[in-house]
């Protein structure tokens, strides 16, 4: 298995605190499927989205026969998550572009913010949105700024927002944002 970055490993450890074998989770940015396979190992069902067919092929190759019934690969933008599933414990995003793929095809601030804003009301108590942000390229930097501005508007009585980063690196390293619903009595969809 490919060695994962410290940020990705930490994101997985945080996610494991919230996901059980009874949960449905979403990989909003499937990529090569590493997060999808990780989620399939800890959850009941994984819905994985990507706009690139090559991402679906790459992920499909990694799925073992025992995981097939637990993973649904969807060739669509994460903007359309709610067209496929409306009840889930958490959603993960690993932003940026497909490694070793076309670097001009990347997540962007408009669709990422639209998606997060649309799914936030569906997050249940102790549910989450986990986002690994890559500010080291132009679109990722813009996405990072937009996400941080957006998160300042979220009700902190309802959600806790966690940021894990590497502040002493000088190369704009990736970082984790995690939104966790901490208020039980808020109406969820």
Short mmCIF file of C-alpha atoms in Angstrom, two decimals:
data_model
loop_
_atom_site.label_atom_id
_atom_site.label_comp_id
_atom_site.label_asym_id
_atom_site.label_seq_id
_atom_site.Cartn_x
_atom_site.Cartn_y
_atom_site.Cartn_z
CA UNK A 1 0.00 0.00 0.00
CA UNK A 2 1.14 3.52 -0.78
CA UNK A 3 2.61 5.46 2.13
CA UNK A 4 0.16 8.20 3.13
CA UNK A 5 1.16 11.69 4.28
CA UNK A 6 1.02 12.59 7.96
CA UNK A 7 -1.99 14.84 7.25
CA UNK A 8 -3.90 12.03 5.53
CA UNK A 9 -3.04 9.62 8.34
CA UNK A 10 -4.22 12.12 10.95
CA UNK A 11 -7.42 12.76 9.00
CA UNK A 12 -8.10 9.01 8.99
CA UNK A 13 -7.46 8.77 12.74
CA UNK A 14 -9.90 11.62 13.39
CA UNK A 15 -12.53 10.02 11.17
CA UNK A 16 -12.18 6.72 13.05
CA UNK A 17 -13.31 8.53 16.22
CA UNK A 18 -16.73 9.11 14.65
CA UNK A 19 -17.44 6.23 12.24
CA UNK A 20 -18.80 2.83 13.26
CA UNK A 21 -19.57 -0.33 11.29
CA UNK A 22 -23.24 0.79 11.25
CA UNK A 23 -22.61 4.09 9.47
CA UNK A 24 -23.04 5.35 5.93
CA UNK A 25 -20.28 7.72 4.82
CA UNK A 26 -19.41 9.64 1.68
CA UNK A 27 -16.10 10.12 -0.09
CA UNK A 28 -16.87 13.31 -1.98
CA UNK A 29 -13.58 13.26 -3.91
CA UNK A 30 -12.75 9.64 -4.74
CA UNK A 31 -9.48 10.19 -6.58
CA UNK A 32 -7.52 6.93 -6.68
CA UNK A 33 -9.75 5.38 -4.03
CA UNK A 34 -7.46 5.28 -1.01
CA UNK A 35 -9.98 7.12 1.19
CA UNK A 36 -12.84 5.06 -0.25
CA UNK A 37 -11.09 1.80 0.67
CA UNK A 38 -10.23 3.17 4.13
CA UNK A 39 -13.87 4.11 4.73
CA UNK A 40 -15.09 0.71 3.51
CA UNK A 41 -12.99 -0.86 6.25
CA UNK A 42 -14.71 1.07 9.04
CA UNK A 43 -18.25 1.81 7.78
CA UNK A 44 -21.28 -0.13 6.58
CA UNK A 45 -21.63 1.69 3.24
CA UNK A 46 -19.52 4.16 1.26
CA UNK A 47 -20.75 6.37 -1.55
CA UNK A 48 -17.75 7.67 -3.51
CA UNK A 49 -17.96 10.50 -6.05
CA UNK A 50 -15.64 11.71 -8.78
CA UNK A 51 -16.08 13.52 -12.08
CA UNK A 52 -13.21 11.69 -13.77
CA UNK A 53 -13.76 8.22 -15.20
CA UNK A 54 -10.11 7.40 -14.59
CA UNK A 55 -10.73 7.85 -10.85
CA UNK A 56 -13.54 5.30 -10.94
CA UNK A 57 -11.38 2.81 -12.85
CA UNK A 58 -8.45 3.31 -10.47
CA UNK A 59 -10.68 2.85 -7.44
CA UNK A 60 -12.52 -0.15 -8.88
CA UNK A 61 -9.20 -1.96 -9.30
CA UNK A 62 -8.48 -1.57 -5.57
CA UNK A 63 -11.82 -2.90 -4.31
CA UNK A 64 -11.64 -6.47 -3.13
CA UNK A 65 -14.66 -8.79 -3.60
CA UNK A 66 -15.64 -8.54 0.07
CA UNK A 67 -15.97 -4.76 -0.22
CA UNK A 68 -18.04 -4.66 -3.43
CA UNK A 69 -21.41 -4.58 -1.68
CA UNK A 70 -20.24 -1.86 0.70
CA UNK A 71 -19.03 0.65 -1.90
CA UNK A 72 -21.01 2.52 -4.53
CA UNK A 73 -18.87 4.39 -7.06
CA UNK A 74 -20.64 7.38 -8.61
CA UNK A 75 -19.43 9.18 -11.71
CA UNK A 76 -20.74 12.61 -10.78
CA UNK A 77 -19.72 15.80 -9.03
CA UNK A 78 -19.91 16.00 -5.26
CA UNK A 79 -22.30 18.91 -5.88
CA UNK A 80 -24.95 16.25 -6.50
CA UNK A 81 -24.46 14.14 -3.35
CA UNK A 82 -28.01 14.81 -2.18
CA UNK A 83 -29.38 13.38 -5.44
CA UNK A 84 -28.00 10.00 -4.36
CA UNK A 85 -28.01 9.88 -0.55
CA UNK A 86 -29.45 12.10 2.19
CA UNK A 87 -28.75 10.07 5.31
CA UNK A 88 -25.10 9.71 6.28
CA UNK A 89 -22.77 10.04 9.26
CA UNK A 90 -20.01 11.96 7.55
CA UNK A 91 -18.49 13.26 4.36
CA UNK A 92 -14.81 13.47 3.51
CA UNK A 93 -13.12 15.68 0.96
CA UNK A 94 -9.52 15.34 -0.19
CA UNK A 95 -9.34 18.47 -2.31
CA UNK A 96 -7.11 19.34 -5.24
CA UNK A 97 -6.39 17.35 -8.37
CA UNK A 98 -6.06 13.66 -9.13
CA UNK A 99 -2.45 12.66 -8.37
CA UNK A 100 -0.66 11.68 -11.59
CA UNK A 101 -3.69 12.94 -13.50
CA UNK A 102 -4.66 16.09 -15.35
CA UNK A 103 -3.68 18.93 -12.99
CA UNK A 104 -6.02 21.31 -14.78
CA UNK A 105 -8.98 19.32 -13.43
CA UNK A 106 -9.21 20.31 -9.79
CA UNK A 107 -11.74 20.94 -7.09
CA UNK A 108 -12.64 24.61 -6.85
CA UNK A 109 -13.94 27.00 -4.25
CA UNK A 110 -17.35 27.45 -5.88
CA UNK A 111 -18.41 23.80 -6.03
CA UNK A 112 -16.70 22.89 -2.75
CA UNK A 113 -18.45 25.66 -0.80
CA UNK A 114 -21.78 24.96 -2.52
CA UNK A 115 -21.51 21.28 -1.60
CA UNK A 116 -20.50 21.85 2.01
CA UNK A 117 -23.26 24.41 2.50
CA UNK A 118 -25.86 22.03 1.03
CA UNK A 119 -24.85 18.96 3.07
CA UNK A 120 -24.23 20.71 6.39
CA UNK A 121 -27.90 20.56 7.48
CA UNK A 122 -27.89 16.79 6.85
CA UNK A 123 -25.00 16.10 9.22
CA UNK A 124 -26.39 14.33 12.32
CA UNK A 125 -25.31 14.78 15.92
CA UNK A 126 -21.67 13.59 16.17
CA UNK A 127 -21.54 13.54 12.36
CA UNK A 128 -18.80 15.34 10.48
CA UNK A 129 -17.33 16.82 7.35
CA UNK A 130 -13.59 16.19 7.03
CA UNK A 131 -11.63 18.24 4.50
CA UNK A 132 -7.99 17.89 3.53
CA UNK A 133 -7.00 21.19 1.91
CA UNK A 134 -4.02 21.65 -0.44
CA UNK A 135 -3.09 25.37 -0.61
CA UNK A 136 0.17 24.69 -2.50
CA UNK A 137 -1.33 25.23 -5.97
CA UNK A 138 -3.30 28.23 -7.22
CA UNK A 139 -6.81 26.71 -7.18
CA UNK A 140 -6.06 25.07 -3.83
CA UNK A 141 -4.91 28.35 -2.33
CA UNK A 142 -8.11 30.10 -3.48
CA UNK A 143 -10.14 27.18 -2.12
CA UNK A 144 -8.30 27.41 1.21
CA UNK A 145 -9.05 31.12 1.59
CA UNK A 146 -12.71 30.65 0.65
CA UNK A 147 -13.15 27.72 3.05
CA UNK A 148 -11.64 29.61 5.95
CA UNK A 149 -13.90 32.61 5.25
CA UNK A 150 -16.94 30.34 5.00
CA UNK A 151 -16.16 28.50 8.23
CA UNK A 152 -16.16 31.80 10.12
CA UNK A 153 -19.89 32.02 9.35
CA UNK A 154 -20.86 28.63 10.82
CA UNK A 155 -22.74 28.55 14.12
CA UNK A 156 -20.15 27.45 16.68
CA UNK A 157 -22.91 26.60 19.17
CA UNK A 158 -23.94 23.80 16.83
CA UNK A 159 -20.63 22.84 15.21
CA UNK A 160 -17.08 22.52 16.40
CA UNK A 161 -14.51 23.31 13.76
CA UNK A 162 -11.09 21.75 14.06
CA UNK A 163 -7.99 22.68 12.08
CA UNK A 164 -4.86 20.51 12.08
CA UNK A 165 -1.87 21.87 10.23
CA UNK A 166 1.90 21.93 10.00
CA UNK A 167 2.56 25.58 10.91
CA UNK A 168 6.34 25.46 10.72
CA UNK A 169 6.57 24.10 7.18
CA UNK A 170 7.40 26.72 4.57
CA UNK A 171 5.98 25.01 1.49
CA UNK A 172 2.22 25.60 1.99
CA UNK A 173 1.57 22.05 3.22
CA UNK A 174 -1.89 20.47 3.26
CA UNK A 175 -4.03 20.75 6.37
CA UNK A 176 -7.20 19.26 7.84
CA UNK A 177 -10.46 21.03 8.51
CA UNK A 178 -13.13 19.08 10.35
CA UNK A 179 -16.65 20.25 11.06
CA UNK A 180 -18.38 18.21 13.78
CA UNK A 181 -22.02 18.62 14.78
CA UNK A 182 -22.00 18.92 18.56
CA UNK A 183 -25.57 20.01 19.22
CA UNK A 184 -28.18 17.28 19.46
CA UNK A 185 -31.38 19.27 19.37
CA UNK A 186 -30.79 20.94 16.01
CA UNK A 187 -33.21 19.73 13.36
CA UNK A 188 -31.46 17.58 10.76
CA UNK A 189 -32.92 16.64 7.42
#
